Amino acid sequence: MELFLFINFSLFAILGSLGLILFKAPIHGALSLIVTLVSIAGLYLLLFAKTLFLIQIVVYAGAIMVLSVFVMMFFNIKSDTLFVKLKPKSFFVIIPPTVIFAILLDEIWKLPSDFGIAPLDFGEIKPLGFYLFTNWGLSFEAISLLLTAALIGVVAILKGKNNA
């Protein structure tokens, strides 16, 4: 059963990611991203990482996606076509990610098949919070500021497009 769920969650995560890239309509891309985030949350649940599962659902699939969809609807962002049409030149753009994917796949095949047993407190909030705020506190805050600046930038760009 775990293998079945793992394969399905992984497949939905990959399909949602492809939808995010291929759909031209922003709302369809946002819905594809929600599928991806919920699938990743399912993978966290298979790992018994309850805290990461809840954070993924509540924060990412919930709050951030609601905010993104709100911004899209507020600025009335529309698209005429559903899929992006690939031009012959765009196939050269596909080459670097394909090479990186092949390298990552090669490294995954080199990993040992037995990873051992996770500690008893794996996925709990106390060790996660301690680790985040002792080892990665500055990085955590820098990323939050970067995301805030990116959101402000998107709103400014969209506001400028609507005024033109």
Coordinates of C-alpha atoms in Angstrom, one line a residue:
M1 CA 0.0 0.0 0.0
E2 CA 2.8 2.4 0.8
L3 CA 4.5 1.8 -2.5
F4 CA 1.1 2.4 -4.3
L5 CA 0.6 5.7 -2.4
F6 CA 4.3 6.8 -3.0
I7 CA 4.0 6.2 -6.8
N8 CA 0.7 8.0 -7.0
F9 CA 1.8 11.0 -4.9
S10 CA 5.0 11.2 -6.9
L11 CA 3.1 11.0 -10.2
F12 CA 0.7 13.7 -9.2
A13 CA 3.6 15.9 -8.1
I14 CA 5.3 15.5 -11.4
L15 CA 2.1 16.1 -13.4
G16 CA 1.3 19.1 -11.3
S17 CA 4.7 20.5 -11.9
L18 CA 4.4 20.0 -15.6
G19 CA 1.0 21.7 -15.5
L20 CA 2.5 24.7 -13.7
I21 CA 5.1 25.0 -16.5
L22 CA 2.8 24.3 -19.5
F23 CA -0.4 26.1 -18.6
K24 CA -0.4 29.7 -19.8
A25 CA -3.4 30.8 -17.8
P26 CA -2.2 31.8 -14.3
I27 CA -5.2 30.3 -12.5
H28 CA -4.6 26.9 -14.1
G29 CA -0.9 27.2 -13.2
A30 CA -1.9 28.0 -9.6
L31 CA -4.2 25.0 -9.5
S32 CA -1.4 22.8 -10.8
L33 CA 0.9 24.1 -8.1
I34 CA -1.8 23.2 -5.5
V35 CA -1.8 19.7 -6.8
T36 CA 2.0 19.6 -6.6
L37 CA 2.0 20.9 -3.0
V38 CA -0.7 18.5 -1.8
S39 CA 1.2 15.6 -3.4
I40 CA 4.4 16.6 -1.7
A41 CA 2.4 16.9 1.6
G42 CA 1.3 13.3 1.0
L43 CA 4.9 12.2 0.6
Y44 CA 5.7 13.9 3.9
L45 CA 2.8 12.0 5.5
L46 CA 4.2 8.7 4.1
L47 CA 7.5 9.6 5.9
F48 CA 5.5 10.1 9.2
A49 CA 6.6 13.8 9.2
K50 CA 3.3 15.1 10.6
T51 CA 4.6 18.6 11.2
L52 CA 6.0 19.0 7.7
F53 CA 2.7 17.6 6.3
L54 CA 0.7 20.2 8.2
I55 CA 3.0 23.1 7.3
Q56 CA 2.9 22.1 3.7
I57 CA -0.9 22.0 3.6
V58 CA -1.7 25.0 5.8
V59 CA 1.1 27.4 4.8
Y60 CA 1.9 26.6 1.2
A61 CA -1.2 25.0 -0.3
G62 CA -3.4 27.1 1.9
A63 CA -2.2 30.6 2.7
I64 CA 0.4 31.3 -0.1
M65 CA -1.8 29.9 -2.9
V66 CA -4.9 31.8 -1.7
L67 CA -2.8 34.9 -1.7
S68 CA -1.5 34.2 -5.2
V69 CA -4.9 33.5 -6.6
F70 CA -6.3 36.6 -4.8
V71 CA -3.6 38.8 -6.5
M72 CA -4.4 37.2 -9.9
M73 CA -8.1 37.8 -9.5
F74 CA -7.6 41.3 -8.1
F75 CA -5.6 42.4 -11.1
N76 CA -7.8 40.5 -13.5
I77 CA -5.0 38.5 -15.1
K78 CA -6.2 36.6 -18.1
S79 CA -4.8 34.5 -20.9
D80 CA -6.1 33.7 -24.3
T81 CA -4.6 30.3 -24.7
L82 CA -4.3 27.4 -22.3
F83 CA -1.0 25.9 -23.4
V84 CA 2.3 27.6 -24.3
K85 CA 3.2 27.1 -27.9
L86 CA 6.8 25.9 -28.2
K87 CA 8.9 27.5 -30.9
P88 CA 11.8 25.7 -32.6
K89 CA 14.3 27.8 -30.7
S90 CA 12.7 26.9 -27.3
F91 CA 14.0 23.3 -27.6
F92 CA 17.5 24.6 -26.9
V93 CA 16.2 25.9 -23.6
I94 CA 15.1 22.4 -22.7
I95 CA 18.7 21.0 -23.0
P96 CA 20.2 22.4 -19.7
P97 CA 17.4 21.2 -17.4
T98 CA 17.5 17.8 -19.2
V99 CA 21.2 17.5 -18.5
I100 CA 20.8 18.5 -14.9
F101 CA 18.0 16.0 -14.5
A102 CA 20.2 13.2 -16.0
I103 CA 23.0 14.1 -13.6
L104 CA 20.6 14.1 -10.6
L105 CA 19.1 10.8 -11.8
D106 CA 22.6 9.3 -12.0
E107 CA 23.3 10.5 -8.4
I108 CA 20.0 9.0 -7.2
W109 CA 20.9 5.6 -8.7
K110 CA 24.3 5.8 -6.8
L111 CA 22.5 6.2 -3.4
P112 CA 22.5 3.2 -1.0
S113 CA 19.2 1.2 -1.0
D114 CA 19.1 1.0 2.8
F115 CA 18.9 4.4 4.6
G116 CA 18.3 3.0 8.1
I117 CA 15.5 3.9 10.5
A118 CA 14.6 7.5 11.2
P119 CA 14.9 8.8 14.8
L120 CA 11.7 8.6 17.0
D121 CA 11.3 12.4 17.0
F122 CA 11.6 12.7 13.2
G123 CA 9.1 15.2 11.9
E124 CA 8.1 16.6 15.3
I125 CA 7.9 20.3 15.9
K126 CA 10.5 20.7 18.7
P127 CA 13.6 19.3 16.9
L128 CA 12.5 20.9 13.7
G129 CA 12.1 24.3 15.3
F130 CA 15.4 24.0 17.2
Y131 CA 17.3 23.0 14.1
L132 CA 15.7 25.7 11.9
F133 CA 16.4 28.5 14.4
T134 CA 19.8 27.5 15.6
N135 CA 21.5 26.4 12.4
W136 CA 19.4 28.1 9.8
G137 CA 17.8 31.1 11.5
L138 CA 19.4 33.8 9.4
S139 CA 18.7 32.0 6.2
F140 CA 15.1 31.4 7.3
E141 CA 14.6 35.1 7.8
A142 CA 16.4 36.1 4.6
I143 CA 14.1 33.8 2.6
S144 CA 11.0 35.3 4.3
L145 CA 12.2 38.8 3.3
L146 CA 13.0 37.7 -0.2
L147 CA 9.5 36.2 -0.6
T148 CA 8.0 39.4 0.7
A149 CA 10.0 41.5 -1.7
A150 CA 9.1 39.2 -4.6
L151 CA 5.4 39.5 -3.8
I152 CA 5.7 43.3 -3.6
G153 CA 7.5 43.3 -7.0
V154 CA 4.9 41.2 -8.6
V155 CA 2.1 43.5 -7.4
A156 CA 4.1 46.6 -8.6
I157 CA 4.7 45.0 -12.1
L158 CA 1.0 43.9 -12.5
K159 CA -0.2 47.3 -11.3
G160 CA 2.0 49.0 -13.9
K161 CA 0.7 46.7 -16.7
N162 CA -2.9 47.5 -15.8
N163 CA -2.3 51.2 -15.9
A164 CA -0.7 51.1 -19.4

